[in-house]
XYZ file of C-alpha atoms in Angstrom:
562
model
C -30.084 -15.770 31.396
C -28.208 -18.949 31.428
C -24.738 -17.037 29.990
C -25.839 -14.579 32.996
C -25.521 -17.311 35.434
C -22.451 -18.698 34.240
C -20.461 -15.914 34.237
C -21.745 -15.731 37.643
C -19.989 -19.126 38.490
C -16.864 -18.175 37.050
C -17.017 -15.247 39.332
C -17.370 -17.365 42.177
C -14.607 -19.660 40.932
C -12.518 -16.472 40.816
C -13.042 -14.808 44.436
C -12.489 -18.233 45.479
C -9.060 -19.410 44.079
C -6.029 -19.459 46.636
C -3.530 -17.039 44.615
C -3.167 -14.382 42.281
C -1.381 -16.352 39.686
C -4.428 -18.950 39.777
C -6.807 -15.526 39.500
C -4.706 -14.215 37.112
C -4.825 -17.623 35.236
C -8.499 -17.989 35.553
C -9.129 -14.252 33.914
C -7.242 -14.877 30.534
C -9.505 -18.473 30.371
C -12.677 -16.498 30.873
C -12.132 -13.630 29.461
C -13.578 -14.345 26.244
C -16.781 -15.485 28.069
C -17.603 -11.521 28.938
C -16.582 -10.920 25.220
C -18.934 -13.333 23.520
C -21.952 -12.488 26.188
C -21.464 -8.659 25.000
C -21.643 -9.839 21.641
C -24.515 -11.248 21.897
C -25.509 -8.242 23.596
C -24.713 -5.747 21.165
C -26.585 -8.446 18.400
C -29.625 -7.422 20.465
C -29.665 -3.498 19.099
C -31.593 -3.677 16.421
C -32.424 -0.106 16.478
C -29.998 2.137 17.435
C -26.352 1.944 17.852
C -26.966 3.914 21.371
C -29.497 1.808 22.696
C -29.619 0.493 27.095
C -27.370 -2.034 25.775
C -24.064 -0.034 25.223
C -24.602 0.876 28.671
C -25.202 -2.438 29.946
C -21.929 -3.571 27.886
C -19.757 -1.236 29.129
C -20.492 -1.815 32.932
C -20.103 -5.808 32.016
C -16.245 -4.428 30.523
C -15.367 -2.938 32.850
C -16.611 -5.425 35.718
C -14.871 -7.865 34.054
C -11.759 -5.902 33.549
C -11.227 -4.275 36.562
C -11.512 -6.518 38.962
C -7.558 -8.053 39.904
C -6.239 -4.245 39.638
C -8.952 -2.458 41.738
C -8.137 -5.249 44.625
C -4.299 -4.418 43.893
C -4.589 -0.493 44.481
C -6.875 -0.961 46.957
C -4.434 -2.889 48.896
C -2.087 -0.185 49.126
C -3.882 1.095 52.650
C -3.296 -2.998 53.742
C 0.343 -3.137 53.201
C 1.650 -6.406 54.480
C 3.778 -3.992 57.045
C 0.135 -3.169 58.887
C -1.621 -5.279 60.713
C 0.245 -8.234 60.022
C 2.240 -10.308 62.869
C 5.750 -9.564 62.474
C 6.289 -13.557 61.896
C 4.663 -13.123 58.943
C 6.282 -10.256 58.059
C 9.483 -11.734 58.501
C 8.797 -14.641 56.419
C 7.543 -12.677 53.227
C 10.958 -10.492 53.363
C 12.771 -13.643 53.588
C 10.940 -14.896 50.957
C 12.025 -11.902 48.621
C 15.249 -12.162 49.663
C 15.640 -15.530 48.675
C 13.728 -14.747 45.060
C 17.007 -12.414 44.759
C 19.163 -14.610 45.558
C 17.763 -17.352 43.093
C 16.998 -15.039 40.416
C 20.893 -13.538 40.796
C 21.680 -17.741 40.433
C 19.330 -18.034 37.392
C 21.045 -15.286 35.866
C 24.411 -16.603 36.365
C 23.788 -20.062 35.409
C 20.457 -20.606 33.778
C 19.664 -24.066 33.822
C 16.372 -26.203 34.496
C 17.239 -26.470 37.802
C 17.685 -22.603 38.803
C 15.176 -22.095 37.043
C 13.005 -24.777 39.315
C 14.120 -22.793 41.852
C 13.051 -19.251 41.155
C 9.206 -20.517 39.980
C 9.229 -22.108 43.123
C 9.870 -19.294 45.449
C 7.356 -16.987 43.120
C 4.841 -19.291 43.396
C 5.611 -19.490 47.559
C 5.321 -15.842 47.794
C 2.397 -16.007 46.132
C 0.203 -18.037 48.021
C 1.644 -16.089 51.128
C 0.522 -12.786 50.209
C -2.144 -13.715 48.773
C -3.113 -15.198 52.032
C -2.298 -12.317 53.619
C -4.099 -10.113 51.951
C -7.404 -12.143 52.625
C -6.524 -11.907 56.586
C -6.059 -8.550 56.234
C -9.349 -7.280 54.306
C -11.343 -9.757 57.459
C -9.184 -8.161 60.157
C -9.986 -4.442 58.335
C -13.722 -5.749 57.800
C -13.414 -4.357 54.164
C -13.097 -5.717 50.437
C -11.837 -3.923 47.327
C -14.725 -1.374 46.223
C -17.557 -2.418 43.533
C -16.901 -1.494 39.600
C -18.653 1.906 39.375
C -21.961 2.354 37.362
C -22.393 4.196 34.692
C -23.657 6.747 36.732
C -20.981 7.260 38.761
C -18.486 7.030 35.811
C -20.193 10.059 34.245
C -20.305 11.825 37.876
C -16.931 11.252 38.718
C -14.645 10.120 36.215
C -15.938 12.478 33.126
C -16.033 16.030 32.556
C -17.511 17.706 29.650
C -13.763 18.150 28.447
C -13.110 14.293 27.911
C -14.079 11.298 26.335
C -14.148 7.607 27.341
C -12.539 5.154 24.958
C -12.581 2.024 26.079
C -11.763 -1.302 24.158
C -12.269 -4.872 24.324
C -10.591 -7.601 21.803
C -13.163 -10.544 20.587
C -12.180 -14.005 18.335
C -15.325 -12.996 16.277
C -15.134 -9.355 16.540
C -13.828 -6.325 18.915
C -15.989 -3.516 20.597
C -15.591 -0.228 21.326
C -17.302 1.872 23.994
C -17.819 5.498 23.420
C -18.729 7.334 26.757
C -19.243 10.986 27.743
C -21.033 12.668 30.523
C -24.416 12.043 28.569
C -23.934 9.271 26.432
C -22.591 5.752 25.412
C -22.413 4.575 22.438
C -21.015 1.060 20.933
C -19.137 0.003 18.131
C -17.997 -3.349 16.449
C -14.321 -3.387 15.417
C -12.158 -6.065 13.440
C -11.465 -9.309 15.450
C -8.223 -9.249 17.469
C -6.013 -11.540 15.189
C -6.565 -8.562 12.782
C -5.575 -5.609 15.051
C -3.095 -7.773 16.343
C -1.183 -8.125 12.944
C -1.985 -4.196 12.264
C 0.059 -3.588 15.644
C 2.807 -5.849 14.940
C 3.390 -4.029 11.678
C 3.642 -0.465 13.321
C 5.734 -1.934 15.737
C 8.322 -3.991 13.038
C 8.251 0.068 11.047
C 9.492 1.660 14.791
C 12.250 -1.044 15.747
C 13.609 -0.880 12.177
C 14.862 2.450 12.961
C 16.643 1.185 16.222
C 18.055 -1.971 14.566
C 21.724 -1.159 13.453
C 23.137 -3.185 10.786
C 27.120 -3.791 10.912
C 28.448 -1.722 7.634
C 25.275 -0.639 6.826
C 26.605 2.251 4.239
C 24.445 5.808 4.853
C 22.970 5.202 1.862
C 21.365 2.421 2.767
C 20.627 3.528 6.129
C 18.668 6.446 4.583
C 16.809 3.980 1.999
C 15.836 1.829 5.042
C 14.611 4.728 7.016
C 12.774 5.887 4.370
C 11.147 2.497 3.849
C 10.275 1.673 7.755
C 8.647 5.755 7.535
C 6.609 4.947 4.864
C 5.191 1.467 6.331
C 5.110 3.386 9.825
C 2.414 5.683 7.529
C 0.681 3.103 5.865
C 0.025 0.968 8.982
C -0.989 4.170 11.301
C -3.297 5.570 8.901
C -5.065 1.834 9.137
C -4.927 1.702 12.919
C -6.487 5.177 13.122
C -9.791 4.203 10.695
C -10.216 1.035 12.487
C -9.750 2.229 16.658
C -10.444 5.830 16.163
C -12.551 6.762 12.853
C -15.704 5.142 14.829
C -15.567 7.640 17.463
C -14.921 10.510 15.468
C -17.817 12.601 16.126
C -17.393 12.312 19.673
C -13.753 12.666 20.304
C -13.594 16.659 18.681
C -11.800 18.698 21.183
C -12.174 16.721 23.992
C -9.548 14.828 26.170
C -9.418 10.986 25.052
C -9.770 8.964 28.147
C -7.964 5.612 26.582
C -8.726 1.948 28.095
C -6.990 -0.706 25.783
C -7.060 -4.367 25.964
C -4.867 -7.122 25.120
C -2.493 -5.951 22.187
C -3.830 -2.448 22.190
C -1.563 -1.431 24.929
C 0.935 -1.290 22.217
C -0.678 0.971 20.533
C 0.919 4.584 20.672
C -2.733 6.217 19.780
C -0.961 10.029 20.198
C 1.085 9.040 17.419
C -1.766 8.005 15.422
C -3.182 10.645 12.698
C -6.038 12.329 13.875
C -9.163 10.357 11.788
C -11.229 13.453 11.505
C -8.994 14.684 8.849
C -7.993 13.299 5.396
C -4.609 11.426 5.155
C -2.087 12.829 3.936
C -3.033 16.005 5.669
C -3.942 14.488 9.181
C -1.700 15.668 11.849
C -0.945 13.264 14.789
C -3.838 12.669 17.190
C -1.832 14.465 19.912
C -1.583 17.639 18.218
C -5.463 17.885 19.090
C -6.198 15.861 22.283
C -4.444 15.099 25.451
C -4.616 11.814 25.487
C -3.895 9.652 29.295
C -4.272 5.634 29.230
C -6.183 3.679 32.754
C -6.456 -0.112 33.233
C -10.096 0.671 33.747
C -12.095 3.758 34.037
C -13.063 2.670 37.602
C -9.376 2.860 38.504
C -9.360 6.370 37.927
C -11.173 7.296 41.599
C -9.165 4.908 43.044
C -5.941 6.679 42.178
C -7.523 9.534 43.546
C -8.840 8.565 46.214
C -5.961 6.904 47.837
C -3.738 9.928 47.110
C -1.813 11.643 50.355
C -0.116 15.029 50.083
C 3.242 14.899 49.503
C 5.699 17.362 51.585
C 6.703 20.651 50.328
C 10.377 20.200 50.604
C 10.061 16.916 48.913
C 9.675 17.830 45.324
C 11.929 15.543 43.359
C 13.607 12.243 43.539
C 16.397 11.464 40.807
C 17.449 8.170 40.175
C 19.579 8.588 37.596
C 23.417 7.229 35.940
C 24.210 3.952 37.638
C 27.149 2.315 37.380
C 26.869 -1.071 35.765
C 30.621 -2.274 35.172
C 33.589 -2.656 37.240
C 36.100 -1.264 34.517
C 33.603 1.842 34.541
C 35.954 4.846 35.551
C 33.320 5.845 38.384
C 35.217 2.887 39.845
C 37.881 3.356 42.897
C 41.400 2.546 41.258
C 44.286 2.594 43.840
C 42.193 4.350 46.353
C 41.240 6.978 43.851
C 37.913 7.733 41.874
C 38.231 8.922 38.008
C 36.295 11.395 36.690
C 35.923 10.077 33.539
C 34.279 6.635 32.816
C 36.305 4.062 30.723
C 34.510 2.504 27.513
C 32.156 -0.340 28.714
C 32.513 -3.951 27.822
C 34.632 -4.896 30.104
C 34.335 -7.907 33.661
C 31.151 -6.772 33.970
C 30.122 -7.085 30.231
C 31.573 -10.733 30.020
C 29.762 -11.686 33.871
C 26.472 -10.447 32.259
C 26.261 -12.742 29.046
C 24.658 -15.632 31.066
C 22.720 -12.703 32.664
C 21.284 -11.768 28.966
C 21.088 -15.265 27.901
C 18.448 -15.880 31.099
C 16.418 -13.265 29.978
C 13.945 -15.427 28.188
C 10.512 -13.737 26.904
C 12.611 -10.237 26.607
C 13.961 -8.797 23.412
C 17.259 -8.111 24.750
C 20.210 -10.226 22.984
C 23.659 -10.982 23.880
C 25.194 -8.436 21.379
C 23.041 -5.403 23.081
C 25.052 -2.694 24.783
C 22.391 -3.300 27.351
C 24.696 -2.387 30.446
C 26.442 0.072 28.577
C 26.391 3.577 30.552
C 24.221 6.216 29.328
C 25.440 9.124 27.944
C 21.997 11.312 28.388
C 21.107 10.180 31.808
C 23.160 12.257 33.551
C 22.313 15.362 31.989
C 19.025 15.071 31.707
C 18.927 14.598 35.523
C 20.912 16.988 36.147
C 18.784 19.750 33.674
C 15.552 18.473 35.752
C 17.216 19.169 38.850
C 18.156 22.531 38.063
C 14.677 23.146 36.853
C 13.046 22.097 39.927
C 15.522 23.782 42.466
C 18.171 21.777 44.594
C 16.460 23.118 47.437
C 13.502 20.842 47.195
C 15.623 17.554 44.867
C 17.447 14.944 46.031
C 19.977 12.996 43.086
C 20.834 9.933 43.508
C 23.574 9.345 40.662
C 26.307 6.473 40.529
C 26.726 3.965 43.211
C 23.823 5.711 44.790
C 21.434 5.090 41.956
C 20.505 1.715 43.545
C 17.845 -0.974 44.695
C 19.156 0.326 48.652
C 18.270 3.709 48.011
C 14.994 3.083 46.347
C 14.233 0.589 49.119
C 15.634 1.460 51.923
C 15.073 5.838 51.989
C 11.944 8.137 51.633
C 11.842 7.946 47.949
C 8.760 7.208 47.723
C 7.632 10.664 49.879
C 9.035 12.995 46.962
C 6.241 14.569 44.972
C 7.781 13.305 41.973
C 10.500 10.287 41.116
C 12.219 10.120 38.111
C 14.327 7.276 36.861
C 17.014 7.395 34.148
C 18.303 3.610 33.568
C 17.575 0.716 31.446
C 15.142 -1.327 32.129
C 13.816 -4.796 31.006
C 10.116 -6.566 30.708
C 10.379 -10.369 30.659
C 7.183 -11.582 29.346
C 8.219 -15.427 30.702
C 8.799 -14.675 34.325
C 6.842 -10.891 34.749
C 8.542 -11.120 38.408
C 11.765 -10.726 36.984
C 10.929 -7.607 35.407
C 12.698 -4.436 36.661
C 15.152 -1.211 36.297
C 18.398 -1.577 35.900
C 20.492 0.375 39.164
C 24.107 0.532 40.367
C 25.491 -3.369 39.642
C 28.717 -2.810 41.675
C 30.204 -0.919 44.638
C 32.807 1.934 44.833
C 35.388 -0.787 44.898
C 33.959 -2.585 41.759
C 32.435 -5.716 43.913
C 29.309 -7.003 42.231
C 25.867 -5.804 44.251
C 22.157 -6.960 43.312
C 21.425 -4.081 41.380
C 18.108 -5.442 39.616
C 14.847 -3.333 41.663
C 12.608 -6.097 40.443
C 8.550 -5.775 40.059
C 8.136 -8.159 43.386
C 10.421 -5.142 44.871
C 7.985 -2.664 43.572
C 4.797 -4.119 44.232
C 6.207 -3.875 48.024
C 6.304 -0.318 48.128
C 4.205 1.768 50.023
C 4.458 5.208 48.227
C 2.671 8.725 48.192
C 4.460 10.123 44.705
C 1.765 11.948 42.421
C 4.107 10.869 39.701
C 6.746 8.286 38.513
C 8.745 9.349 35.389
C 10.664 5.561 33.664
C 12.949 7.201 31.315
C 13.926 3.898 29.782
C 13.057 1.562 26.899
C 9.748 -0.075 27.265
C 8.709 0.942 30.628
C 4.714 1.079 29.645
C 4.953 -2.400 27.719
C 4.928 -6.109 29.165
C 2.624 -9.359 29.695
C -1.063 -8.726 28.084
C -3.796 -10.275 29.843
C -6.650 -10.440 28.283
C -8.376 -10.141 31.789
C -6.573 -7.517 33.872
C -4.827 -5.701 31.168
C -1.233 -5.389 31.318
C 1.421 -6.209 33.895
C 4.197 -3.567 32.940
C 6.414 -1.607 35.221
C 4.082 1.025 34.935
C 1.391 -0.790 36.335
C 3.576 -1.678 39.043
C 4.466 1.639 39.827
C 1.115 2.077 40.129
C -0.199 -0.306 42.430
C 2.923 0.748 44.772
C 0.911 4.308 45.614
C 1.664 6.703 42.499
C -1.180 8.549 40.934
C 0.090 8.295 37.574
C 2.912 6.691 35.776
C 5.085 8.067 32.559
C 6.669 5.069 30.578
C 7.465 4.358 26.769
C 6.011 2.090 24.594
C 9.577 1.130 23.084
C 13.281 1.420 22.979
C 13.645 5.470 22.583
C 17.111 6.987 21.371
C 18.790 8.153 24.588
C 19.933 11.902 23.576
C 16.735 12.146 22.014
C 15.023 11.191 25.185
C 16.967 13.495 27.283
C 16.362 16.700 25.338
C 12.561 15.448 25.513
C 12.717 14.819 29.254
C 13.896 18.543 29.682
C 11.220 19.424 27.622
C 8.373 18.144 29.722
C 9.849 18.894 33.141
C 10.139 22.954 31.898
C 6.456 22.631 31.114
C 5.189 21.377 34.432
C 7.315 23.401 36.743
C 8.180 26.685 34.275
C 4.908 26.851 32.805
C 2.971 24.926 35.680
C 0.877 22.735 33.382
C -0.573 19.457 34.828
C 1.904 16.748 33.593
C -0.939 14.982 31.011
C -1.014 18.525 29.518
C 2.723 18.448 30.274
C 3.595 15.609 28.206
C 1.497 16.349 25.207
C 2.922 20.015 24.566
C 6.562 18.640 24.865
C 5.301 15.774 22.078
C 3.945 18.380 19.767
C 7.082 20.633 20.097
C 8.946 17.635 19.172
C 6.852 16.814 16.422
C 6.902 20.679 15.072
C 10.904 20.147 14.989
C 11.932 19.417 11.731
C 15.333 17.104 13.567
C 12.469 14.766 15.595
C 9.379 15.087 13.571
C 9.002 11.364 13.093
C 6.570 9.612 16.069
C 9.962 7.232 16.858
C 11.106 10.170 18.613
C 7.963 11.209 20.692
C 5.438 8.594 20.424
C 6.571 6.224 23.026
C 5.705 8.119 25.673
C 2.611 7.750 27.846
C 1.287 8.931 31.008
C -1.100 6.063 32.671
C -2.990 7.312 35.272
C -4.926 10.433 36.807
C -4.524 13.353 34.691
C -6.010 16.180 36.890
């Protein structure tokens, strides 16, 4: 009772703070409050493993969970745009403008005092829209809809074709919530510093095949493969028994529903071998189950509900090839345009190291090719395009691959919108998170070509699906409270029913060929794009060239999957 009442204060210390950072802030210090009262919860079954109390757990996840993201999507039908003065309205898109403008600063010259700068205009935006979402929800006489019950999980979430699987990380211990359209049933899993390290090392085995060594010989390239596949095994056979081998019984032929927490949005569970066979003989979890990833299972009739039908000449939106350099050929030189593009590494590589260098919490280095043009991109557009009709596509390529066509046309109307660019997560500053687009004009002039997350979180789109072909797309901030803020998610919250990103830097060819793949299957074979994505993963897998998971196991699909 008394851990009933406070979590019942914290609640109202939540609903009552003034912005979302100070909500957000307020969920990762409570989070392991809801994780130690379901502990002591699931102490209480002294009987049976399926007892009221799994039940009773799983609606205090998911309440606790849920709650930041359900208010997000459900904001999508209060855009700032409606029912907001237009003084207001003119203030918040001055206030982005100015983020741009500092963050283009930062980049340029990051010192303490740009850096002041940028945290200060976040946190002013902030407090505005947070503000204005409150107005809004008393001028619309509404508020973000309750957590579902248990009930109404298993009447409109579940079918008797799929399986819950939801997580939540614990100091002491972890849990895991099996649900189905009858049942729920929990389990105790290793603490998260545990499945933390476990992740790590699957993560260390996949980058060591992306991390090129100067003068490496082949030999030794080959003997370093060999080792990173081998500790890739070792550490996914592990992962499997402790997330998976729990719920075998339940999980046979059925869809797996998957809601991780913290560092288990890292995880690439397709990629994991299936626990209801024997190592070495296990085949990858995918080859048996589709497998589609939610921030919460509540989010799920959101998504749906909120969906609007898209037009019928509006299939396809490519975003796709930007140029990134002024010495790129794509460039006008004396009035003309070449057809070929120069080798990168030119003014525009040299203006970007101060760029890289700002990029703290990302991955990304001064020595990575990271504005370097992509070979792939434009024929994997291209090959989609074709696929789909150019009837019913528009392709935005080169100069128009940028943050004024994404912004400032219908994108967000087409059916489907696929992006082919780099992209970068900064973990520091999540704000400054975005997709790389066109970085200069025709004439080579520098343009802001970063669509950053504040950008994305302001759209107001109808797409059924976003496609992020680029590294690390379904990756970013954990929080132990909300989830994960990724460019996914963001995607997400802007109006799309379901998002396709990667859970790390995938090998660009590779990627393309994949891309293909999974587009053929949706609009040549007409399968639903969760079904979609898994066939094109087990073809991949199947092929003797791409049968390792480095390949095919970063992608995801978050979101609806009917």
């Amino acid at each position: 009772v008394l851990l009933e009442r406070g979590l019942r204060l914290w609640e109202t210390i939540w609903r009552k703070a003034q912005t979302g950072g100070t909500q957000t802030a307020l969920l990762e210090q409570f989070a392991d409050n809801y994780a130690f009262y379901n502990n002591v919860l699931l102490r209480l079954q002294v009987s049976a493993p399926d007892s009221l109390y799994a039940e009773r757990t799983l609606q205090l996840a998911e309440s606790s969970r849920s709650r930041v993201l359900q208010e997000s999507l459900h904001d999508i039908r209060l855009r700032l745009s409606r029912g907001v003065d237009s003084a207001t309205t003119a203030t918040i898109r001055t206030l982005q403008s100015e983020i741009d403008r500092a963050a283009t600063a930062y980049s340029r010259s990051p010192t303490n005092a740009t850096e002041r700068a940028v945290d200060s205009l976040l946190a002013a935006y902030d407090a505005l829209t947070s503000a204005t979402r409150r107005e809004n929800r008393l001028i619309d006489r509404t508020s973000a809809p309750p957590t579902l019950t248990i009930a109404e999980l298993r009447q409109r979430v579940l079918d008797p074709e799929s399986v819950l699987l939801e997580y939540q990380l614990g100091d002491g211990r972890s849990h895991l919530w099996v649900a189905t359209t009858d049942t729920v049933v929990a389990f105790l899993l290793p603490p998260r510093d545990s499945l933390t390290r476990m992740i790590t090392a699957l993560h260390a085995s996949v980058s060591a095949r992306t991390r090129h060594v100067a003068g490496e010989s082949a030999v030794r390239w080959r003997s370093r493969i060999g080792d990173a596949d081998r500790a890739y095994t070792r550490g996914s056979e592990a992962l499997s028994q402790a997330l998976l081998a729990p719920a075998r019984a339940f999980m046979r032929g059925k869809r797996l529903i998957i809601v991780p927490a913290g560092a288990l949005y890292l995880v690439p569970f397709g990629a994991l071998p299936d626990p209801d066979v024997a190592a070495p003989a296990a085949a990858p979890l995918i080859v048996g189950h589709e497998i589609v990833y939610l921030p919460s299972a509540s989010t799920a009739v959101l998504l749906r509900d909120r969906l609007r039908p898209a037009s019928r000449d509006r299939e396809l939106m490519v975003i796709a090839d930007p140029v990134f350099s002024s010495d790129d050929g794509r460039v006008a030189v004396n009035g003309r345009v070449a057809t070929v593009s120069r080798p990168q590494g030119g003014a525009m590589a040299r203006d970007t190291t101060a760029f890289v260098r700002s990029l703290r919490g990302t991955d990304v280095s001064a020595g990575d090719a990271l504005f370097a043009r992509l070979p792939s991109a434009r024929r994997e557009a291209e090959a989609i395009v074709r696929l789909v009709g150019a009837n019913k596509a528009r392709a935005a390529y080169d100069f128009d691959a940028s943050v004024k066509t994404v912004l400032d046309t219908a994108a967000g109307t087409y059916r489907v919108v696929h992006f082919a660019t780099h992209a970068i997560f900064n973990t520091d500053k999540p704000e400054l998170s975005g997709v790389l687009l066109a970085q200069v004009d025709k004439s080579g002039l520098p343009v802001d070509g970063y669509l950053r997350l504040h950008h994305i979180y302001s759209l107001d789109w109808s797409s059924e699906l976003v496609v992020l072909s680029a590294c690390e797309t379904a990756i970013g901030r954990k929080l132990d409270g909300e989830g994960m803020i990724s460019l996914a998610r963001g995607f997400l919250q802007a109006g799309a029913a379901r998002v396709v990103g990667t859970l790390w830097k995938v090998e660009d060819r590779e990627s393309a060929d994949f891309m293909a793949a999974f587009y053929r299957k949706m609009y040549v074979d007409q399968l639903r794009p969760a079904a979609a994505l898994r066939q094109a993963q087990i073809d991949m897998y199947r092929s003797r060239a791409t049968t390792s998971p480095y390949y095919w196991g970063a992608f995801t699909l978050t979101g609806d999957w009917k």
